[in-house]
Amino acid sequence: MYSDNKYNEERYNRKKNFSHWGLAFQQIKLNHILLVMLLPIVAITIGIWVKMDFFLAIFDAPKLIRPIYEMSIKTLGVIIPILLAWAVMEVIGSLTARKDEQSILMAFDEKELRNGSPILMYKSKDKRRGYIRRVWYSPIPLDIWIERQERIEHQMKETIIKELDYDERAKDNRIVMVSLKGMKRVKEEKPFFDNELEKDMENY
């Protein structure tokens, strides 16, 4: 029988793939330089269609099946670029998400990760103020995120500056995190007895 664990794992992987693809699309919108990675696919697509007559002539198909053969070759001329573009987008998304997902993974216990680790769905940075906004797809409930906030900050080497909360626009288990690079510093006051000791040493 098809186990629930297997189904949940496949569902999680599909969610991760689509999330990374969407993340890649967002990153391309924010950083147009990433379009360079798609230029080879454009060149391949143009080359395929310019040489389409050559590909059709490779195999001298009988008249009976020639329409089917031509349709198949032209279909491949569409499908291959789409698959290549999908692969490139997935690579962009995975590379964008890898470091953040590995860091936040370390903030949770094994039991909390039994249904999967958080998946980065969106990331942007306010260059003027330095704010980093992330949206996570999270199999882990919000209350655990709040409990683990210090761990998250430590692992990501950032300071969360806005209360962790669900994304109200999505109406699902997406969690919004707004942070700044660097850890917050807690200024400790000198204990009273240290101050008194310094005074005594001066008198001595």
PDB file of C-alpha atoms in Angstrom:
ATOM      1  CA  MET A   1       0.000   0.000   0.000  1.00  0.00           C
ATOM      2  CA  TYR A   2       0.996   3.605  -0.575  1.00  0.00           C
ATOM      3  CA  SER A   3       2.106   4.878   2.856  1.00  0.00           C
ATOM      4  CA  ASP A   4       1.061   8.222   4.304  1.00  0.00           C
ATOM      5  CA  ASN A   5       4.723   9.050   4.981  1.00  0.00           C
ATOM      6  CA  LYS A   6       5.597   8.529   1.322  1.00  0.00           C
ATOM      7  CA  TYR A   7       2.663  10.685   0.217  1.00  0.00           C
ATOM      8  CA  ASN A   8       3.585  13.467   2.657  1.00  0.00           C
ATOM      9  CA  GLU A   9       7.217  13.331   1.540  1.00  0.00           C
ATOM     10  CA  GLU A  10       6.274  13.638  -2.141  1.00  0.00           C
ATOM     11  CA  ARG A  11       3.839  16.442  -1.339  1.00  0.00           C
ATOM     12  CA  TYR A  12       6.551  18.278   0.614  1.00  0.00           C
ATOM     13  CA  ASN A  13       9.052  17.863  -2.251  1.00  0.00           C
ATOM     14  CA  ARG A  14       6.532  19.212  -4.771  1.00  0.00           C
ATOM     15  CA  LYS A  15       5.927  22.191  -2.513  1.00  0.00           C
ATOM     16  CA  LYS A  16       9.665  22.770  -2.241  1.00  0.00           C
ATOM     17  CA  ASN A  17      10.198  22.588  -6.006  1.00  0.00           C
ATOM     18  CA  PHE A  18       7.351  25.005  -6.786  1.00  0.00           C
ATOM     19  CA  SER A  19       8.427  27.343  -3.968  1.00  0.00           C
ATOM     20  CA  HIS A  20      11.984  27.482  -5.277  1.00  0.00           C
ATOM     21  CA  TRP A  21      10.734  28.076  -8.801  1.00  0.00           C
ATOM     22  CA  GLY A  22       8.601  30.977  -7.567  1.00  0.00           C
ATOM     23  CA  LEU A  23      11.552  32.279  -5.540  1.00  0.00           C
ATOM     24  CA  ALA A  24      13.698  32.233  -8.694  1.00  0.00           C
ATOM     25  CA  PHE A  25      11.083  34.218 -10.605  1.00  0.00           C
ATOM     26  CA  GLN A  26      10.994  36.813  -7.812  1.00  0.00           C
ATOM     27  CA  GLN A  27      14.787  37.038  -7.729  1.00  0.00           C
ATOM     28  CA  ILE A  28      14.910  37.617 -11.489  1.00  0.00           C
ATOM     29  CA  LYS A  29      12.396  40.454 -11.079  1.00  0.00           C
ATOM     30  CA  LEU A  30      14.560  41.979  -8.335  1.00  0.00           C
ATOM     31  CA  ASN A  31      17.905  41.282 -10.035  1.00  0.00           C
ATOM     32  CA  HIS A  32      17.628  41.501 -13.824  1.00  0.00           C
ATOM     33  CA  ILE A  33      21.251  40.397 -14.205  1.00  0.00           C
ATOM     34  CA  LEU A  34      20.023  36.833 -13.556  1.00  0.00           C
ATOM     35  CA  LEU A  35      18.379  36.910 -16.987  1.00  0.00           C
ATOM     36  CA  VAL A  36      21.862  36.202 -18.349  1.00  0.00           C
ATOM     37  CA  MET A  37      21.391  32.603 -17.208  1.00  0.00           C
ATOM     38  CA  LEU A  38      18.428  32.263 -19.579  1.00  0.00           C
ATOM     39  CA  LEU A  39      20.237  33.625 -22.629  1.00  0.00           C
ATOM     40  CA  PRO A  40      21.727  30.229 -23.643  1.00  0.00           C
ATOM     41  CA  ILE A  41      18.206  28.759 -23.678  1.00  0.00           C
ATOM     42  CA  VAL A  42      17.010  31.560 -25.943  1.00  0.00           C
ATOM     43  CA  ALA A  43      19.959  30.877 -28.250  1.00  0.00           C
ATOM     44  CA  ILE A  44      19.232  27.125 -28.275  1.00  0.00           C
ATOM     45  CA  THR A  45      15.549  27.757 -29.037  1.00  0.00           C
ATOM     46  CA  ILE A  46      16.375  30.062 -31.947  1.00  0.00           C
ATOM     47  CA  GLY A  47      18.912  27.538 -33.248  1.00  0.00           C
ATOM     48  CA  ILE A  48      16.401  24.679 -33.124  1.00  0.00           C
ATOM     49  CA  TRP A  49      13.790  26.586 -35.100  1.00  0.00           C
ATOM     50  CA  VAL A  50      16.283  28.003 -37.612  1.00  0.00           C
ATOM     51  CA  LYS A  51      17.470  24.445 -38.294  1.00  0.00           C
ATOM     52  CA  MET A  52      13.995  22.906 -38.146  1.00  0.00           C
ATOM     53  CA  ASP A  53      14.071  21.907 -41.840  1.00  0.00           C
ATOM     54  CA  PHE A  54      17.358  20.106 -41.203  1.00  0.00           C
ATOM     55  CA  PHE A  55      15.886  18.139 -38.291  1.00  0.00           C
ATOM     56  CA  LEU A  56      12.813  17.248 -40.354  1.00  0.00           C
ATOM     57  CA  ALA A  57      15.024  15.953 -43.178  1.00  0.00           C
ATOM     58  CA  ILE A  58      17.198  13.740 -40.942  1.00  0.00           C
ATOM     59  CA  PHE A  59      14.663  10.949 -41.126  1.00  0.00           C
ATOM     60  CA  ASP A  60      12.917  10.359 -44.431  1.00  0.00           C
ATOM     61  CA  ALA A  61       9.556   9.479 -42.958  1.00  0.00           C
ATOM     62  CA  PRO A  62       6.929   7.755 -45.154  1.00  0.00           C
ATOM     63  CA  LYS A  63       4.134  10.024 -46.305  1.00  0.00           C
ATOM     64  CA  LEU A  64       1.677   8.189 -44.084  1.00  0.00           C
ATOM     65  CA  ILE A  65       3.431   9.092 -40.852  1.00  0.00           C
ATOM     66  CA  ARG A  66       5.226  12.265 -42.013  1.00  0.00           C
ATOM     67  CA  PRO A  67       2.636  14.646 -40.446  1.00  0.00           C
ATOM     68  CA  ILE A  68       3.019  12.848 -37.120  1.00  0.00           C
ATOM     69  CA  TYR A  69       6.824  12.969 -37.419  1.00  0.00           C
ATOM     70  CA  GLU A  70       6.824  16.704 -38.186  1.00  0.00           C
ATOM     71  CA  MET A  71       4.429  17.369 -35.298  1.00  0.00           C
ATOM     72  CA  SER A  72       6.672  15.395 -32.916  1.00  0.00           C
ATOM     73  CA  ILE A  73       9.835  17.285 -33.948  1.00  0.00           C
ATOM     74  CA  LYS A  74       8.109  20.662 -33.599  1.00  0.00           C
ATOM     75  CA  THR A  75       6.691  19.640 -30.227  1.00  0.00           C
ATOM     76  CA  LEU A  76      10.203  18.769 -29.042  1.00  0.00           C
ATOM     77  CA  GLY A  77      11.291  22.192 -30.285  1.00  0.00           C
ATOM     78  CA  VAL A  78       8.869  23.670 -27.740  1.00  0.00           C
ATOM     79  CA  ILE A  79       9.207  21.178 -24.881  1.00  0.00           C
ATOM     80  CA  ILE A  80      13.034  21.116 -24.738  1.00  0.00           C
ATOM     81  CA  PRO A  81      13.408  24.899 -24.160  1.00  0.00           C
ATOM     82  CA  ILE A  82      10.643  24.810 -21.548  1.00  0.00           C
ATOM     83  CA  LEU A  83      12.355  21.976 -19.653  1.00  0.00           C
ATOM     84  CA  LEU A  84      15.700  23.768 -19.836  1.00  0.00           C
ATOM     85  CA  ALA A  85      14.141  27.003 -18.583  1.00  0.00           C
ATOM     86  CA  TRP A  86      12.428  25.136 -15.745  1.00  0.00           C
ATOM     87  CA  ALA A  87      15.758  23.532 -14.758  1.00  0.00           C
ATOM     88  CA  VAL A  88      17.578  26.887 -14.772  1.00  0.00           C
ATOM     89  CA  MET A  89      14.827  28.495 -12.673  1.00  0.00           C
ATOM     90  CA  GLU A  90      15.008  25.634 -10.189  1.00  0.00           C
ATOM     91  CA  VAL A  91      18.791  26.061  -9.932  1.00  0.00           C
ATOM     92  CA  ILE A  92      18.424  29.816  -9.279  1.00  0.00           C
ATOM     93  CA  GLY A  93      15.783  29.171  -6.621  1.00  0.00           C
ATOM     94  CA  SER A  94      17.740  26.384  -4.937  1.00  0.00           C
ATOM     95  CA  LEU A  95      20.959  28.417  -4.835  1.00  0.00           C
ATOM     96  CA  THR A  96      19.082  31.422  -3.413  1.00  0.00           C
ATOM     97  CA  ALA A  97      17.418  29.328  -0.713  1.00  0.00           C
ATOM     98  CA  ARG A  98      20.246  26.929   0.175  1.00  0.00           C
ATOM     99  CA  LYS A  99      22.161  28.956   2.756  1.00  0.00           C
ATOM    100  CA  ASP A 100      19.069  30.313   4.534  1.00  0.00           C
ATOM    101  CA  GLU A 101      17.355  26.920   4.643  1.00  0.00           C
ATOM    102  CA  GLN A 102      20.457  25.196   5.985  1.00  0.00           C
ATOM    103  CA  SER A 103      20.884  27.877   8.663  1.00  0.00           C
ATOM    104  CA  ILE A 104      17.308  27.843   9.890  1.00  0.00           C
ATOM    105  CA  LEU A 105      17.297  24.044   9.896  1.00  0.00           C
ATOM    106  CA  MET A 106      19.793  24.171  12.771  1.00  0.00           C
ATOM    107  CA  ALA A 107      17.418  26.252  14.909  1.00  0.00           C
ATOM    108  CA  PHE A 108      14.877  23.451  15.369  1.00  0.00           C
ATOM    109  CA  ASP A 109      14.959  20.053  17.045  1.00  0.00           C
ATOM    110  CA  GLU A 110      14.650  16.777  15.157  1.00  0.00           C
ATOM    111  CA  LYS A 111      11.148  16.213  16.543  1.00  0.00           C
ATOM    112  CA  GLU A 112      10.016  19.628  15.284  1.00  0.00           C
ATOM    113  CA  LEU A 113      11.359  18.799  11.818  1.00  0.00           C
ATOM    114  CA  ARG A 114       9.513  15.478  11.483  1.00  0.00           C
ATOM    115  CA  ASN A 115       7.119  16.961   8.893  1.00  0.00           C
ATOM    116  CA  GLY A 116       9.853  18.806   7.009  1.00  0.00           C
ATOM    117  CA  SER A 117      12.013  21.873   7.429  1.00  0.00           C
ATOM    118  CA  PRO A 118      10.981  25.460   6.514  1.00  0.00           C
ATOM    119  CA  ILE A 119      11.093  26.287   2.793  1.00  0.00           C
ATOM    120  CA  LEU A 120      12.109  29.760   1.646  1.00  0.00           C
ATOM    121  CA  MET A 121       9.419  31.145  -0.679  1.00  0.00           C
ATOM    122  CA  TYR A 122      10.367  34.819  -0.901  1.00  0.00           C
ATOM    123  CA  LYS A 123      13.349  37.007  -0.040  1.00  0.00           C
ATOM    124  CA  SER A 124      13.964  40.703  -0.582  1.00  0.00           C
ATOM    125  CA  LYS A 125      16.214  43.355   0.912  1.00  0.00           C
ATOM    126  CA  ASP A 126      15.584  47.037   1.486  1.00  0.00           C
ATOM    127  CA  LYS A 127      18.965  48.396   0.397  1.00  0.00           C
ATOM    128  CA  ARG A 128      18.398  51.774   2.062  1.00  0.00           C
ATOM    129  CA  ARG A 129      17.459  50.502   5.512  1.00  0.00           C
ATOM    130  CA  GLY A 130      18.995  47.034   5.336  1.00  0.00           C
ATOM    131  CA  TYR A 131      15.785  45.186   6.196  1.00  0.00           C
ATOM    132  CA  ILE A 132      15.595  41.598   4.917  1.00  0.00           C
ATOM    133  CA  ARG A 133      12.092  40.222   4.419  1.00  0.00           C
ATOM    134  CA  ARG A 134      11.581  36.500   4.052  1.00  0.00           C
ATOM    135  CA  VAL A 135       8.481  34.384   3.674  1.00  0.00           C
ATOM    136  CA  TRP A 136       8.772  30.764   4.752  1.00  0.00           C
ATOM    137  CA  TYR A 137       6.490  27.840   4.052  1.00  0.00           C
ATOM    138  CA  SER A 138       6.563  26.181   7.450  1.00  0.00           C
ATOM    139  CA  PRO A 139       5.426  22.712   8.541  1.00  0.00           C
ATOM    140  CA  ILE A 140       6.408  23.940  12.035  1.00  0.00           C
ATOM    141  CA  PRO A 141       3.740  25.935  13.963  1.00  0.00           C
ATOM    142  CA  LEU A 142       4.261  29.641  14.656  1.00  0.00           C
ATOM    143  CA  ASP A 143       4.411  29.232  18.433  1.00  0.00           C
ATOM    144  CA  ILE A 144       7.509  27.050  18.085  1.00  0.00           C
ATOM    145  CA  TRP A 145       9.124  29.671  15.819  1.00  0.00           C
ATOM    146  CA  ILE A 146       8.539  32.257  18.534  1.00  0.00           C
ATOM    147  CA  GLU A 147      10.054  29.947  21.177  1.00  0.00           C
ATOM    148  CA  ARG A 148      13.068  29.342  18.934  1.00  0.00           C
ATOM    149  CA  GLN A 149      13.572  32.977  17.916  1.00  0.00           C
ATOM    150  CA  GLU A 150      16.906  33.338  19.706  1.00  0.00           C
ATOM    151  CA  ARG A 151      18.159  30.141  18.071  1.00  0.00           C
ATOM    152  CA  ILE A 152      17.015  31.383  14.668  1.00  0.00           C
ATOM    153  CA  GLU A 153      18.822  34.686  15.167  1.00  0.00           C
ATOM    154  CA  HIS A 154      21.951  32.877  16.303  1.00  0.00           C
ATOM    155  CA  GLN A 155      22.014  30.435  13.382  1.00  0.00           C
ATOM    156  CA  MET A 156      21.241  33.080  10.759  1.00  0.00           C
ATOM    157  CA  LYS A 157      23.476  35.711  12.406  1.00  0.00           C
ATOM    158  CA  GLU A 158      20.648  38.235  12.156  1.00  0.00           C
ATOM    159  CA  THR A 159      18.327  40.156  14.471  1.00  0.00           C
ATOM    160  CA  ILE A 160      14.587  39.767  13.989  1.00  0.00           C
ATOM    161  CA  ILE A 161      13.093  43.268  14.214  1.00  0.00           C
ATOM    162  CA  LYS A 162       9.398  42.510  13.721  1.00  0.00           C
ATOM    163  CA  GLU A 163       7.254  39.982  15.557  1.00  0.00           C
ATOM    164  CA  LEU A 164       7.135  36.663  13.734  1.00  0.00           C
ATOM    165  CA  ASP A 165       3.663  36.075  12.320  1.00  0.00           C
ATOM    166  CA  TYR A 166       1.702  34.257   9.648  1.00  0.00           C
ATOM    167  CA  ASP A 167       1.346  35.944   6.274  1.00  0.00           C
ATOM    168  CA  GLU A 168      -2.205  37.287   6.519  1.00  0.00           C
ATOM    169  CA  ARG A 169      -2.448  37.647   2.732  1.00  0.00           C
ATOM    170  CA  ALA A 170      -1.801  33.946   2.104  1.00  0.00           C
ATOM    171  CA  LYS A 171      -4.172  32.524   4.739  1.00  0.00           C
ATOM    172  CA  ASP A 172      -2.002  29.441   5.251  1.00  0.00           C
ATOM    173  CA  ASN A 173       1.140  28.355   7.118  1.00  0.00           C
ATOM    174  CA  ARG A 174       3.496  30.908   5.577  1.00  0.00           C
ATOM    175  CA  ILE A 175       5.537  32.758   8.172  1.00  0.00           C
ATOM    176  CA  VAL A 176       6.928  36.245   7.616  1.00  0.00           C
ATOM    177  CA  MET A 177      10.333  37.124   9.060  1.00  0.00           C
ATOM    178  CA  VAL A 178      11.846  40.618   8.930  1.00  0.00           C
ATOM    179  CA  SER A 179      15.430  40.955  10.112  1.00  0.00           C
ATOM    180  CA  LEU A 180      18.685  42.894   9.993  1.00  0.00           C
ATOM    181  CA  LYS A 181      22.173  41.511   9.444  1.00  0.00           C
ATOM    182  CA  GLY A 182      24.170  41.098  12.626  1.00  0.00           C
ATOM    183  CA  MET A 183      23.366  39.994  16.155  1.00  0.00           C
ATOM    184  CA  LYS A 184      21.919  42.393  18.685  1.00  0.00           C
ATOM    185  CA  ARG A 185      24.298  43.220  21.517  1.00  0.00           C
ATOM    186  CA  VAL A 186      23.171  43.129  25.106  1.00  0.00           C
ATOM    187  CA  LYS A 187      25.022  45.816  27.076  1.00  0.00           C
ATOM    188  CA  GLU A 188      25.758  44.432  30.513  1.00  0.00           C
ATOM    189  CA  GLU A 189      26.248  46.742  33.450  1.00  0.00           C
ATOM    190  CA  LYS A 190      29.159  46.089  35.791  1.00  0.00           C
ATOM    191  CA  PRO A 191      28.029  44.351  38.944  1.00  0.00           C
ATOM    192  CA  PHE A 192      27.910  46.562  42.037  1.00  0.00           C
ATOM    193  CA  PHE A 193      30.637  44.641  43.833  1.00  0.00           C
ATOM    194  CA  ASP A 194      33.020  45.152  40.883  1.00  0.00           C
ATOM    195  CA  ASN A 195      32.578  48.920  41.136  1.00  0.00           C
ATOM    196  CA  GLU A 196      33.193  48.845  44.874  1.00  0.00           C
ATOM    197  CA  LEU A 197      36.257  46.660  44.366  1.00  0.00           C
ATOM    198  CA  GLU A 198      37.739  49.147  41.898  1.00  0.00           C
ATOM    199  CA  LYS A 199      37.259  51.971  44.403  1.00  0.00           C
ATOM    200  CA  ASP A 200      38.949  49.953  47.144  1.00  0.00           C
ATOM    201  CA  MET A 201      41.886  49.193  44.862  1.00  0.00           C
ATOM    202  CA  GLU A 202      42.289  52.920  44.074  1.00  0.00           C
ATOM    203  CA  ASN A 203      42.313  53.789  47.790  1.00  0.00           C
ATOM    204  CA  TYR A 204      44.842  51.102  48.471  1.00  0.00           C
TER     205      TYR A 204
END
